[in-house]
Coordinates of C-alpha atoms in Angstrom, one line a residue:
Chain M
M1070 CA 0.0 0.0 0.0
L1071 CA 2.8 2.4 0.9
A1072 CA 4.6 1.7 -2.4
L1073 CA 1.3 2.4 -4.2
V1074 CA 0.9 5.7 -2.4
L1075 CA 4.5 6.7 -3.1
S1076 CA 4.0 5.8 -6.8
L1077 CA 1.3 8.5 -7.0
L1078 CA 3.3 11.1 -5.1
G1079 CA 5.1 12.7 -8.0
P1080 CA 2.1 13.4 -10.2
F1081 CA 0.1 14.4 -7.1
V1082 CA 2.6 17.1 -6.3
V1083 CA 2.4 18.4 -9.9
G1084 CA -1.4 18.2 -10.0
S1085 CA -2.1 19.8 -6.7
L1086 CA 0.5 22.6 -7.3
L1087 CA -1.2 23.3 -10.7
A1088 CA -4.6 23.4 -9.0
W1089 CA -3.4 25.5 -6.1
R1090 CA -1.8 28.1 -8.3
T1091 CA -4.8 28.2 -10.6
W1092 CA -7.3 29.2 -7.9
P1093 CA -7.2 32.9 -6.9
R1094 CA -6.8 33.7 -3.2
I1095 CA -10.5 33.7 -2.4
G1096 CA -12.3 31.6 0.0
A1097 CA -11.1 30.0 3.2
I1098 CA -7.7 28.3 3.0
W1099 CA -9.3 25.0 4.1
W1100 CA -11.6 25.0 1.0
R1101 CA -8.8 26.1 -1.3
G1102 CA -6.6 23.3 0.1
T1103 CA -9.4 20.8 -0.5
F1104 CA -9.9 22.1 -4.0
A1105 CA -6.2 21.9 -4.8
A1106 CA -5.9 18.4 -3.3
T1107 CA -8.9 16.9 -5.0
L1108 CA -8.5 18.5 -8.4
G1109 CA -4.8 17.7 -8.0
L1110 CA -5.6 14.1 -7.3
G1111 CA -7.5 13.7 -10.6
L1112 CA -4.9 15.6 -12.5
A1113 CA -2.2 13.3 -11.0
L1114 CA -3.9 10.2 -12.1
G1115 CA -4.4 11.6 -15.6
L1116 CA -0.8 12.9 -15.8
G1117 CA 0.6 9.5 -14.6
S1118 CA -1.4 7.7 -17.3
G1119 CA 0.0 10.1 -19.9
T1120 CA 3.6 9.6 -18.9
F1121 CA 3.2 5.9 -18.7
F1122 CA 1.5 5.6 -22.1
V1123 CA 4.2 7.7 -23.8
W1124 CA 6.9 5.5 -22.1
A1125 CA 5.1 2.3 -23.2
A1126 CA 4.8 3.6 -26.8
C1127 CA 8.5 4.2 -26.9
P1128 CA 11.1 1.5 -27.3
G1129 CA 13.0 0.4 -24.2
H1130 CA 11.1 -0.3 -21.0
D1131 CA 13.5 -0.4 -18.1
R1132 CA 11.6 0.2 -14.9
V1133 CA 14.4 2.3 -13.2
A1134 CA 14.8 4.4 -16.3
F1135 CA 11.1 5.1 -16.3
L1136 CA 11.2 6.1 -12.7
L1137 CA 14.1 8.5 -13.3
A1138 CA 12.7 9.9 -16.5
E1139 CA 9.3 10.5 -15.0
S1140 CA 10.7 12.0 -11.8
L1141 CA 12.8 14.4 -13.9
F1142 CA 9.8 15.3 -16.0
F1143 CA 7.6 16.0 -13.0
A1144 CA 10.4 18.1 -11.4
V1145 CA 10.7 20.2 -14.5
I1146 CA 7.0 20.7 -14.7
C1147 CA 6.9 21.7 -11.0
G1148 CA 9.6 24.3 -11.8
L1149 CA 7.7 25.6 -14.8
I1150 CA 4.5 25.9 -12.7
L1151 CA 6.4 27.8 -9.9
F1152 CA 8.0 30.2 -12.3
L1153 CA 5.5 30.6 -15.1
W1154 CA 2.1 29.7 -13.9
R1155 CA 0.3 32.9 -12.9
R1156 CA -2.3 32.8 -10.2
P1157 CA -5.3 35.0 -10.9
T1158 CA -5.7 37.5 -8.1
T1159 CA -8.8 39.1 -6.6
A1160 CA -9.8 41.1 -3.6
G1161 CA -13.4 40.3 -4.0
N1162 CA -15.3 39.1 -1.1
F1163 CA -17.1 35.9 -2.0
P1164 CA -20.1 34.6 -0.1
S1165 CA -18.1 31.4 0.8
T1166 CA -17.2 33.0 4.1
M1167 CA -20.8 33.0 5.3
R1168 CA -22.3 30.6 7.8
S1169 CA -25.7 30.1 9.1
A1170 CA -27.1 28.8 12.4
W1171 CA -28.1 25.7 10.4
S1172 CA -24.7 25.0 9.1
W1173 CA -23.9 22.5 11.9
A1174 CA -26.9 20.4 10.9
I1175 CA -25.7 20.2 7.3
Y1176 CA -22.1 19.4 8.4
A1177 CA -23.4 16.7 10.7
A1178 CA -25.5 15.2 7.9
F1179 CA -22.5 15.4 5.6
A1180 CA -20.4 13.5 8.1
L1181 CA -23.0 10.8 8.6
V1182 CA -23.6 10.3 4.8
L1183 CA -19.8 10.2 4.3
I1184 CA -19.5 7.4 6.8
F1185 CA -22.3 5.4 5.2
A1186 CA -20.8 5.9 1.8
L1187 CA -17.3 5.0 2.8
T1188 CA -18.4 1.8 4.6
A1189 CA -20.5 0.8 1.5
L1190 CA -17.6 1.4 -0.7
E1191 CA -15.2 -0.4 1.5
F1192 CA -17.5 -3.4 1.4
D1193 CA -17.8 -3.3 -2.4
L1194 CA -14.1 -2.8 -3.1
S1195 CA -12.8 -5.3 -0.6
R1196 CA -15.2 -8.0 -1.8
A1197 CA -15.0 -8.1 -5.6
H1198 CA -11.3 -7.6 -6.2
H1199 CA -11.5 -7.7 -10.0
G1200 CA -14.5 -5.4 -10.2
E1201 CA -17.5 -6.2 -12.3
I1202 CA -17.5 -7.5 -15.8
D1203 CA -16.6 -4.3 -17.7
A1204 CA -13.8 -3.7 -15.3
W1205 CA -12.0 -6.9 -15.9
Q1206 CA -12.9 -7.5 -19.5
I1207 CA -12.0 -4.0 -20.6
W1208 CA -10.0 -1.7 -18.2
N1209 CA -8.1 -4.2 -16.1
L1210 CA -7.5 -6.5 -19.1
H1211 CA -6.0 -3.6 -21.1
A1212 CA -3.9 -2.7 -18.0
R1213 CA -2.5 -6.2 -17.8
L1214 CA -1.7 -6.1 -21.5
L1215 CA 0.3 -2.8 -21.1
E1216 CA 2.1 -4.2 -18.1
R1217 CA 2.7 -7.8 -19.0
D1218 CA 3.9 -7.3 -22.6
S1219 CA 5.7 -4.0 -22.9
T1220 CA 6.7 -4.6 -26.5
R1221 CA 3.8 -6.3 -28.2
W1222 CA 0.9 -4.6 -26.4
P1223 CA -0.2 -2.4 -29.3
E1224 CA -0.8 -5.3 -31.7
L1225 CA -2.3 -7.5 -29.0
L1226 CA -4.6 -4.7 -27.9
A1227 CA -5.7 -4.1 -31.5
R1228 CA -6.4 -7.9 -31.9
L1229 CA -8.6 -8.2 -28.8
E1230 CA -12.2 -9.2 -29.6
Q1231 CA -15.0 -6.6 -29.7
W1232 CA -16.3 -7.5 -26.3
S1233 CA -13.1 -6.0 -24.8
H1234 CA -13.5 -2.7 -26.8
P1235 CA -10.0 -2.4 -28.1
D1236 CA -10.8 1.1 -29.3
Y1237 CA -11.4 2.5 -25.8
P1238 CA -8.8 5.1 -24.7
L1239 CA -6.3 4.2 -22.1
L1240 CA -6.4 6.6 -19.2
L1241 CA -7.6 4.2 -16.7
P1242 CA -5.6 1.1 -17.9
A1243 CA -2.4 3.2 -18.2
T1244 CA -3.0 4.6 -14.7
I1245 CA -3.3 1.1 -13.2
A1246 CA -0.5 -0.3 -15.3
R1247 CA 1.7 2.6 -14.1
C1248 CA 1.0 1.8 -10.5
W1249 CA 2.0 -1.9 -11.1
H1250 CA 5.1 -0.8 -13.1
V1251 CA 6.3 1.6 -10.4
T1252 CA 5.6 -0.7 -7.4
G1253 CA 6.9 -3.7 -9.3
Q1254 CA 3.9 -5.8 -8.3
E1255 CA 0.8 -6.6 -10.3
D1256 CA -2.1 -7.0 -7.8
T1257 CA -5.8 -6.2 -7.5
L1258 CA -5.1 -3.4 -5.0
A1259 CA -4.1 -0.8 -7.6
P1260 CA -7.3 -0.8 -9.6
R1261 CA -9.4 -0.7 -6.4
V1262 CA -7.3 2.2 -5.0
V1263 CA -7.6 4.1 -8.3
A1264 CA -11.4 3.6 -8.3
F1265 CA -11.6 4.9 -4.8
L1266 CA -9.3 7.9 -5.5
F1267 CA -11.5 9.0 -8.4
W1268 CA -14.6 8.7 -6.2
A1269 CA -12.9 10.8 -3.5
A1270 CA -11.6 13.3 -6.0
T1271 CA -15.1 13.8 -7.5
V1272 CA -16.8 14.2 -4.2
G1273 CA -14.1 16.5 -2.9
L1274 CA -14.0 18.6 -6.0
L1275 CA -17.8 19.0 -6.0
L1276 CA -17.7 19.9 -2.2
S1277 CA -14.9 22.4 -2.4
G1278 CA -15.8 23.8 -5.8
V1279 CA -19.4 24.7 -4.7
A1280 CA -18.1 25.8 -1.3
L1281 CA -15.7 28.2 -3.0
L1282 CA -18.2 29.6 -5.5
R1283 CA -21.2 29.7 -3.2
T1284 CA -21.0 28.7 0.5
P1285 CA -19.6 25.8 2.5
S1286 CA -23.1 24.5 3.4
Q1287 CA -24.1 24.6 -0.2
G1288 CA -20.9 22.6 -1.1
C1289 CA -21.8 20.0 1.6
L1290 CA -25.4 19.7 0.3
A1291 CA -24.0 19.1 -3.2
A1292 CA -21.6 16.4 -2.0
I1293 CA -24.3 14.8 0.1
V1294 CA -26.6 14.4 -3.0
L1295 CA -23.7 12.9 -4.9
M1296 CA -22.6 10.5 -2.2
V1297 CA -26.2 9.1 -1.6
T1298 CA -26.6 8.3 -5.4
P1299 CA -26.5 4.5 -5.4
S1300 CA -25.3 4.2 -9.0
F1301 CA -22.4 6.5 -8.3
L1302 CA -21.3 4.2 -5.5
H1303 CA -22.0 1.1 -7.4
F1304 CA -19.9 2.0 -10.5
T1305 CA -17.1 3.0 -8.2
G1306 CA -17.1 -0.4 -6.5
A1307 CA -17.5 -2.0 -9.9
Q1308 CA -14.2 -0.2 -11.0
Y1309 CA -15.8 1.2 -14.2
A1310 CA -14.3 4.2 -16.0
D1311 CA -17.5 6.2 -15.8
V1312 CA -16.6 7.7 -12.4
P1313 CA -13.2 8.9 -13.6
L1314 CA -15.0 10.3 -16.7
A1315 CA -17.5 12.0 -14.4
F1316 CA -14.6 13.6 -12.5
Y1317 CA -13.0 15.1 -15.7
F1318 CA -16.4 16.3 -16.8
L1319 CA -16.9 18.0 -13.5
A1320 CA -13.4 19.5 -13.4
T1321 CA -13.7 21.0 -16.9
N1322 CA -17.2 22.3 -16.3
F1323 CA -16.3 23.8 -12.9
L1324 CA -13.2 25.5 -14.3
L1325 CA -15.1 27.0 -17.2
E1326 CA -17.8 28.2 -14.8
C1327 CA -15.1 29.9 -12.8
Q1328 CA -13.7 31.4 -16.0
A1329 CA -17.1 32.8 -16.8
R1330 CA -17.6 34.1 -13.2
L1331 CA -14.2 35.4 -12.3
R1332 CA -13.1 36.5 -15.8
P1333 CA -9.5 36.7 -14.9
N1334 CA -6.9 38.0 -17.3
S1335 CA -4.7 35.1 -16.4
L1336 CA -5.1 32.2 -18.8
S1337 CA -4.3 29.5 -16.2
I1338 CA -8.0 28.5 -15.7
P1339 CA -8.9 27.8 -19.4
I1340 CA -5.5 26.1 -19.9
L1341 CA -6.3 23.8 -17.0
A1342 CA -9.9 23.3 -18.3
G1343 CA -8.4 22.2 -21.6
L1344 CA -6.1 19.8 -19.9
T1345 CA -9.0 18.1 -18.0
A1346 CA -11.2 18.1 -21.1
G1347 CA -8.3 16.3 -22.9
M1348 CA -8.1 13.8 -20.0
A1349 CA -11.8 13.2 -20.3
A1350 CA -11.4 12.3 -24.0
W1351 CA -8.4 10.0 -23.0
T1352 CA -10.7 8.2 -20.5
K1353 CA -13.6 7.0 -22.7
N1354 CA -15.1 7.6 -26.1
E1355 CA -17.9 9.7 -24.5
G1356 CA -15.2 12.0 -23.4
M1357 CA -14.5 12.8 -27.0
M1358 CA -18.0 13.9 -27.5
F1359 CA -17.6 16.1 -24.4
L1360 CA -14.4 17.6 -25.8
M1361 CA -16.2 18.5 -29.0
I1362 CA -19.1 20.1 -27.2
S1363 CA -16.8 22.0 -24.9
L1364 CA -14.7 23.2 -27.9
L1365 CA -17.8 24.3 -29.7
L1366 CA -19.2 26.2 -26.8
Q1367 CA -15.8 27.9 -26.1
F1368 CA -15.6 28.8 -29.8
L1369 CA -19.1 30.3 -29.7
L1370 CA -18.3 32.3 -26.5
A1371 CA -15.1 33.6 -28.1
A1372 CA -17.0 34.6 -31.3
Y1373 CA -19.7 36.3 -29.2
S1374 CA -17.0 38.3 -27.4
L1375 CA -15.4 39.3 -30.6
V1376 CA -18.5 40.3 -32.5
V1377 CA -20.7 41.7 -29.8
K1378 CA -18.3 43.1 -27.3
R1379 CA -15.4 43.8 -29.7
E1380 CA -13.1 42.0 -27.3
T1381 CA -10.6 39.4 -28.3
S1382 CA -11.0 36.4 -26.2
R1383 CA -7.7 34.5 -25.6
S1384 CA -9.3 32.0 -23.4
F1385 CA -10.4 29.9 -26.4
L1386 CA -6.8 29.6 -27.6
A1387 CA -5.7 28.8 -24.0
F1388 CA -8.3 26.0 -23.8
I1389 CA -7.0 24.5 -27.0
L1390 CA -3.4 24.9 -25.7
G1391 CA -4.4 23.0 -22.6
L1392 CA -6.0 20.1 -24.4
L1393 CA -3.0 19.6 -26.7
P1394 CA -1.0 17.1 -24.6
F1395 CA -3.8 14.6 -24.2
G1396 CA -5.3 15.5 -27.6
L1397 CA -2.0 14.5 -29.2
I1398 CA -1.8 11.3 -27.1
L1399 CA -5.4 10.4 -28.0
G1400 CA -4.8 11.3 -31.7
Y1401 CA -1.8 9.0 -31.8
F1402 CA -3.7 6.2 -30.1
K1403 CA -6.8 6.4 -32.3
W1404 CA -4.8 6.9 -35.5
R1405 CA -2.0 4.4 -35.0
L1406 CA -3.1 1.8 -32.5
A1407 CA -6.8 1.5 -31.8
A1408 CA -9.2 -0.8 -33.6
P1409 CA -12.4 0.7 -35.1
S1410 CA -15.3 1.3 -32.7
D1411 CA -18.0 -1.4 -32.5
L1412 CA -20.5 1.4 -33.2
L1413 CA -19.0 1.9 -36.6
L1414 CA -18.8 -1.7 -37.6
D1415 CA -21.2 -3.0 -40.2
Q1416 CA -22.5 0.6 -40.8
N1417 CA -23.2 1.7 -44.3
A1418 CA -25.1 4.7 -45.8
G1419 CA -28.3 2.7 -46.1
S1420 CA -28.5 1.3 -42.6
F1421 CA -27.3 4.7 -41.3
S1422 CA -30.1 6.7 -42.9
S1423 CA -32.7 4.1 -42.1
R1424 CA -31.9 4.4 -38.4
V1425 CA -31.7 8.2 -38.4
F1426 CA -35.3 8.5 -39.6
D1427 CA -36.7 5.7 -37.7
W1428 CA -39.2 7.4 -35.3
K1429 CA -40.0 4.2 -33.5
R1430 CA -36.3 4.1 -32.4
T1431 CA -36.6 7.7 -31.2
E1432 CA -39.7 6.9 -29.2
T1433 CA -38.0 3.9 -27.6
I1434 CA -34.9 6.0 -26.8
L1435 CA -36.9 8.9 -25.3
G1436 CA -39.1 6.5 -23.3
E1437 CA -36.1 4.5 -21.9
I1438 CA -33.9 7.4 -21.0
T1439 CA -36.8 9.2 -19.3
V1440 CA -37.5 6.1 -17.2
A1441 CA -33.8 5.8 -16.3
L1442 CA -33.7 9.5 -15.5
A1443 CA -36.6 9.1 -13.1
R1444 CA -34.8 6.1 -11.5
L1445 CA -31.5 8.0 -11.1
G1446 CA -30.5 8.3 -7.4
R1447 CA -33.9 6.8 -6.3
G1448 CA -35.8 9.7 -7.7
A1449 CA -33.3 12.3 -6.8
L1450 CA -34.4 14.6 -9.6
F1451 CA -37.9 14.9 -8.1
L1452 CA -36.4 15.6 -4.7
L1453 CA -34.1 18.2 -6.1
G1454 CA -36.9 19.8 -8.0
L1455 CA -39.0 20.1 -4.9
Y1456 CA -36.0 21.4 -2.9
G1457 CA -35.3 24.0 -5.6
F1458 CA -39.0 25.1 -5.6
L1459 CA -39.0 25.5 -1.8
V1460 CA -35.6 27.2 -1.5
G1461 CA -35.7 29.3 -4.7
G1462 CA -33.0 30.7 -6.9
A1463 CA -29.9 32.4 -5.7
R1464 CA -30.1 36.2 -5.5
G1465 CA -27.7 37.9 -7.9
G1466 CA -26.5 34.5 -9.2
A1467 CA -27.8 34.9 -12.7
G1468 CA -25.8 32.8 -15.1
M1469 CA -24.3 30.5 -12.4
G1470 CA -24.4 26.9 -13.5
Q1471 CA -25.9 27.9 -16.9
Y1472 CA -22.9 26.8 -18.9
T1473 CA -22.8 23.4 -17.2
M1474 CA -26.5 22.8 -17.7
I1475 CA -26.1 23.6 -21.5
V1476 CA -23.2 21.1 -21.6
V1477 CA -25.2 18.4 -19.8
V1478 CA -28.2 18.9 -22.1
L1479 CA -26.0 18.8 -25.2
M1480 CA -24.3 15.6 -23.9
L1481 CA -27.7 14.0 -23.4
C1482 CA -28.7 14.9 -26.9
G1483 CA -25.4 13.4 -28.1
Y1484 CA -26.0 10.2 -26.2
A1485 CA -29.5 10.0 -27.7
L1486 CA -28.1 10.4 -31.2
V1487 CA -25.6 7.6 -30.6
Y1488 CA -28.5 5.3 -29.5
Q1489 CA -30.4 6.4 -32.6
L1490 CA -27.5 5.3 -34.8
S1491 CA -26.4 2.3 -32.8
P1492 CA -26.0 -0.9 -34.8
H1493 CA -26.7 -3.0 -31.7
N1494 CA -30.0 -4.3 -30.3
L1495 CA -31.4 -0.9 -29.1
E1496 CA -33.2 -2.1 -26.0
L1497 CA -30.2 -4.0 -24.8
H1498 CA -27.8 -1.2 -25.7
I1499 CA -29.8 1.3 -23.6
Y1500 CA -30.4 -1.2 -20.8
F1501 CA -26.7 -1.9 -20.3
S1502 CA -25.4 1.7 -20.7
V1503 CA -27.9 4.4 -19.8
D1504 CA -27.3 4.3 -16.0
R1505 CA -23.6 4.7 -16.6
L1506 CA -24.2 7.6 -18.9
Y1507 CA -26.2 9.4 -16.3
V1508 CA -23.4 8.8 -13.7
Q1509 CA -21.0 10.5 -16.0
L1510 CA -23.1 13.7 -16.1
W1511 CA -24.5 13.5 -12.6
P1512 CA -21.8 15.4 -10.6
S1513 CA -21.8 18.2 -13.2
A1514 CA -25.6 18.4 -13.0
I1515 CA -25.5 18.5 -9.2
M1516 CA -22.9 21.3 -9.3
A1517 CA -25.0 23.3 -11.8
F1518 CA -28.1 22.9 -9.6
F1519 CA -26.4 24.0 -6.4
L1520 CA -24.7 26.9 -8.1
R1521 CA -28.2 28.0 -9.2
V1522 CA -30.4 27.6 -6.1
A1523 CA -30.2 29.7 -3.0
A1524 CA -27.8 28.7 -0.3
P1525 CA -29.2 27.9 3.1
E1526 CA -27.5 31.0 4.5
E1527 CA -29.4 33.2 2.1
R1528 CA -32.8 31.9 3.1
L1529 CA -32.5 30.8 6.7
G1530 CA -30.9 34.1 7.7
H1531 CA -28.4 34.4 10.6
A1532 CA -25.7 35.0 8.0
V1533 CA -22.4 35.9 9.5
T1534 CA -19.1 36.6 7.9
S1535 CA -16.2 34.9 9.5
Chain Y
M501 CA -21.6 40.0 -14.5
T502 CA -22.9 43.6 -14.7
A503 CA -21.1 46.8 -13.9
S504 CA -23.1 47.3 -10.8
N505 CA -21.9 44.2 -9.1
A506 CA -18.4 44.0 -10.5
H507 CA -15.3 45.9 -10.1
R508 CA -12.0 45.8 -11.8
Q509 CA -8.7 45.6 -9.9
R510 CA -5.1 45.7 -11.0
H511 CA -2.8 43.5 -9.1
E512 CA 0.6 42.1 -10.0
G513 CA 0.0 43.2 -13.6
H514 CA -3.3 41.3 -14.0
T515 CA -6.7 42.8 -14.5
I516 CA -9.4 40.9 -12.7
E517 CA -13.1 41.4 -12.6
T518 CA -14.6 40.1 -9.4
P519 CA -18.1 40.2 -8.1
T520 CA -18.6 42.4 -5.1
P521 CA -21.1 41.1 -2.5
S522 CA -24.4 42.8 -2.9
P523 CA -26.2 43.6 0.3
M524 CA -28.3 40.6 1.2
P525 CA -31.9 41.4 1.9
N526 CA -33.4 39.7 4.9
P527 CA -35.6 36.8 3.9
S528 CA -39.3 36.9 4.7
G529 CA -40.9 34.6 7.2
S530 CA -42.4 32.5 4.4
E531 CA -39.1 32.2 2.6
R532 CA -37.5 31.0 5.8
F533 CA -40.2 28.5 6.4
R534 CA -40.0 27.1 2.9
A535 CA -36.2 26.9 3.0
F536 CA -36.3 25.2 6.4
L537 CA -38.8 22.7 5.0
G538 CA -36.7 22.1 1.9
L539 CA -33.5 21.6 4.0
I540 CA -35.2 19.2 6.4
L541 CA -36.7 17.2 3.5
L542 CA -33.4 17.0 1.6
L543 CA -31.3 16.0 4.6
S544 CA -33.7 13.4 5.9
A545 CA -34.1 11.9 2.5
A546 CA -30.4 11.8 2.0
I547 CA -29.6 10.2 5.3
L548 CA -32.3 7.6 4.7
C549 CA -31.1 6.9 1.2
A550 CA -27.5 6.6 2.4
Y551 CA -28.5 4.2 5.1
V552 CA -30.6 2.0 2.8
T553 CA -27.8 1.9 0.2
R554 CA -25.4 0.9 2.9
V555 CA -27.6 -1.9 4.1
Q556 CA -28.5 -3.1 0.6
T557 CA -24.8 -3.2 -0.4
E558 CA -24.3 -6.0 2.1
S559 CA -27.6 -7.7 1.9
H560 CA -28.0 -7.6 -1.9
P561 CA -24.5 -7.3 -3.5
H562 CA -24.4 -6.9 -7.2
E563 CA -22.4 -10.1 -7.7
S564 CA -23.0 -13.3 -5.8
D565 CA -20.5 -14.7 -3.3
E566 CA -20.1 -17.7 -5.6
S567 CA -19.2 -15.5 -8.6
V568 CA -16.7 -13.5 -6.6
A569 CA -15.0 -16.5 -5.2
R570 CA -14.9 -18.1 -8.6
C571 CA -13.2 -15.1 -10.1
A572 CA -10.7 -15.0 -7.3
D573 CA -9.9 -18.7 -7.7
T574 CA -9.7 -18.5 -11.5
D575 CA -7.3 -15.6 -11.3
T576 CA -4.9 -17.0 -8.7
S577 CA -5.0 -20.8 -9.0
R578 CA -7.1 -22.3 -11.8
F579 CA -4.8 -21.5 -14.7
A580 CA -1.6 -21.1 -12.5
S581 CA 0.1 -24.4 -13.4
V582 CA -0.7 -24.3 -17.1
K583 CA 0.8 -20.8 -17.7
P584 CA 4.4 -22.0 -18.1
F585 CA 3.3 -24.4 -20.8
L586 CA 1.5 -21.8 -22.9
P587 CA 3.3 -20.4 -26.0
P588 CA 4.5 -16.8 -25.6
E589 CA 3.2 -15.9 -29.1
G590 CA 0.5 -17.0 -31.4
L591 CA -3.1 -18.0 -31.0
V592 CA -4.1 -20.6 -28.5
G593 CA -7.4 -22.5 -29.2
Y594 CA -9.9 -22.3 -26.3
R595 CA -12.6 -24.8 -25.6
E596 CA -15.0 -25.3 -22.8
D597 CA -16.3 -28.7 -21.7
P598 CA -19.2 -28.9 -21.7
P599 CA -19.4 -26.2 -24.4
A600 CA -20.7 -22.8 -23.1
A601 CA -24.2 -21.7 -23.9
S602 CA -22.9 -18.5 -25.4
R603 CA -19.9 -18.2 -27.7
F604 CA -18.7 -15.2 -25.8
G605 CA -19.4 -16.6 -22.3
V606 CA -18.1 -15.1 -19.2
D607 CA -15.7 -17.9 -18.5
Y608 CA -14.0 -17.4 -21.9
R609 CA -13.6 -13.7 -21.3
F610 CA -12.3 -14.2 -17.8
A611 CA -9.8 -16.8 -19.0
Q612 CA -8.5 -14.2 -21.5
Y613 CA -8.2 -11.7 -18.7
V614 CA -6.3 -14.1 -16.5
L615 CA -3.9 -15.4 -19.2
T616 CA -3.2 -12.2 -21.2
P617 CA -1.0 -11.6 -23.1
V618 CA -1.6 -15.1 -24.3
E619 CA -4.2 -14.8 -27.1
L620 CA -7.1 -17.2 -26.7
N621 CA -9.3 -17.8 -29.6
Q622 CA -12.3 -20.1 -29.9
D623 CA -11.8 -20.6 -33.6
A624 CA -8.1 -21.5 -33.5
T625 CA -7.5 -25.1 -34.3
G626 CA -4.0 -25.5 -33.0
P627 CA -1.3 -26.3 -32.5
F628 CA -2.2 -25.6 -28.9
I629 CA -5.7 -26.1 -27.5
L630 CA -6.6 -25.1 -23.9
V631 CA -9.6 -26.9 -22.5
N632 CA -11.4 -25.4 -19.5
G633 CA -13.4 -28.4 -18.4
Q634 CA -14.0 -30.7 -15.5
P635 CA -11.4 -32.8 -13.7
D636 CA -13.2 -36.1 -13.9
R637 CA -14.0 -35.9 -17.6
M638 CA -11.4 -36.1 -20.4
P639 CA -12.6 -33.9 -23.2
E640 CA -12.5 -34.8 -26.9
V641 CA -10.4 -32.4 -28.9
E642 CA -11.3 -32.1 -32.6
S643 CA -8.1 -32.6 -34.6
E644 CA -9.2 -33.6 -38.1
G645 CA -7.4 -36.9 -37.6
R646 CA -4.1 -35.4 -36.4
P647 CA -2.5 -36.8 -33.3
V648 CA -3.4 -35.0 -30.1
V649 CA -0.9 -34.9 -27.2
L650 CA -1.8 -33.9 -23.7
V651 CA 0.9 -31.3 -22.7
H652 CA -0.4 -30.5 -19.2
D653 CA -3.2 -31.6 -17.0
A654 CA -3.7 -29.1 -14.1
G655 CA -5.9 -31.6 -12.3
N656 CA -8.8 -29.2 -11.9
G657 CA -10.3 -29.6 -15.4
V658 CA -7.8 -27.3 -17.2
R659 CA -5.8 -29.2 -19.8
L660 CA -3.5 -28.1 -22.5
F661 CA -3.3 -30.2 -25.7
R662 CA -1.0 -29.9 -28.7
I663 CA -2.1 -31.0 -32.1
E664 CA 0.8 -32.5 -34.0
E665 CA 1.4 -32.1 -37.7
R666 CA 0.7 -35.2 -39.7

């Protein structure tokens, strides 16, 4: 376990330093620290996968040489961050310093829910060491290939049968394989620890992000809703890549929300958002759709600034700059190594157009995804709707969470389109994937909701500034 | 952000726009009551849901104990003794005895996961055939009349055969 923790130390220092210096000095240091640690954790896992993939794709695979080269690389990156990465500054007073007389109840509920969630996760992760079927037949199998045959893995990966999805990007397998490579021991602990770390990073980022942009109680409420979502816990215990993907979606959306709210002249936030969007695309194919949507929206925002406000927006270019490292890695993987996607096999113009205009399919899709939406988090949407109605919208918070909501809606439309064009049995395809798709978007949707609704401090009074 | 609730500040060479806190009007009695109700509802539902999820995780796990134990056994011991006999490169034929109901059954996939980077293939006809069967039943390996040699018998139903050239 100690070796595993040490193996993640290097990228964690880089990731948390990057996150720490990206956030302006606003909010309590505790929340800023939590933000830097949790965003840094997700960045660390992504960065580690990137370095390992590049190493694995190059000739020569000596373990000690990898450790030295990677350490040197991370040391250089740390130096660059310290000297070149500019922290946006602000003297604005954010409402995150407010507390209400009811805060203690929310904190107590948060602690209780956290204990329940951790014990449930501990049970799941310590029981099924290999995870559920998709974990071992896709992610952990690819990780074993990367680790066990350092020279032939590209051809072996491409030759895997379709049930193993050899076209899936390698963030999660490369992260796990890197842990094995660094510790020198292939075990089932690494994938379980990685699954747990992504869960913790997602909860922590949602908690601290909403706490920083709104109030600590609001952050706790958002984290509570996420932690009690059974499917979010289940897919973490199952070691599926949907939770890591949800983390990168959340990180990107949060950073772009911050960019819209803080509008700093420093480009560190959009660069980091580009990096996390690139990591999302390097996690799963759905991440590529997310990347396209984020790119499109950033482009439209930049064009709007240019045409309407006559201001040049450099943030779009910064976003592109940020996504370059993982965009290049993904491009190389898809172009040179990956097998074609199962969704494109046996597709031709005739079958394609017949599916596009098949209204019966559309009806089925809308029906199934609506039922699954109602089922999400044991009817959490109804509860949140009622809560939003009772508490009302945030005062002076116009625009908060809007960007993320647009992304979530566009992603849902994209998923529906993929179902519409799917060559597989439609009912089965939806049945086996729709819950996972919702889990990917759920943390971002919760963030958008809690940025939008009033914080308890605003409605219950007794607001004090600490 | 509008000009009324934003101000610009120069600091360390960067221009930043930050929201300034607008004075918060006191909530009315009805607003307080509704918010109180909403908060109680949300927190109690969340705690209940967390508790139920915790209990259900143990009482109704997603995978049965039998399935979990089988996976653990297959990974650590079932194929352990046959691994040194498998060829480092090339396809290895894979058969189940009795044959699996589905061509892409879970056992086949899990065997591939355990034995990777060895490439298992259900269509490969030799020279090596790995049979995942039962210890007390010797399987029949189709060889189109070519001699079949038992390379290794793990004793647990896993057997490796080699089909010789004529």
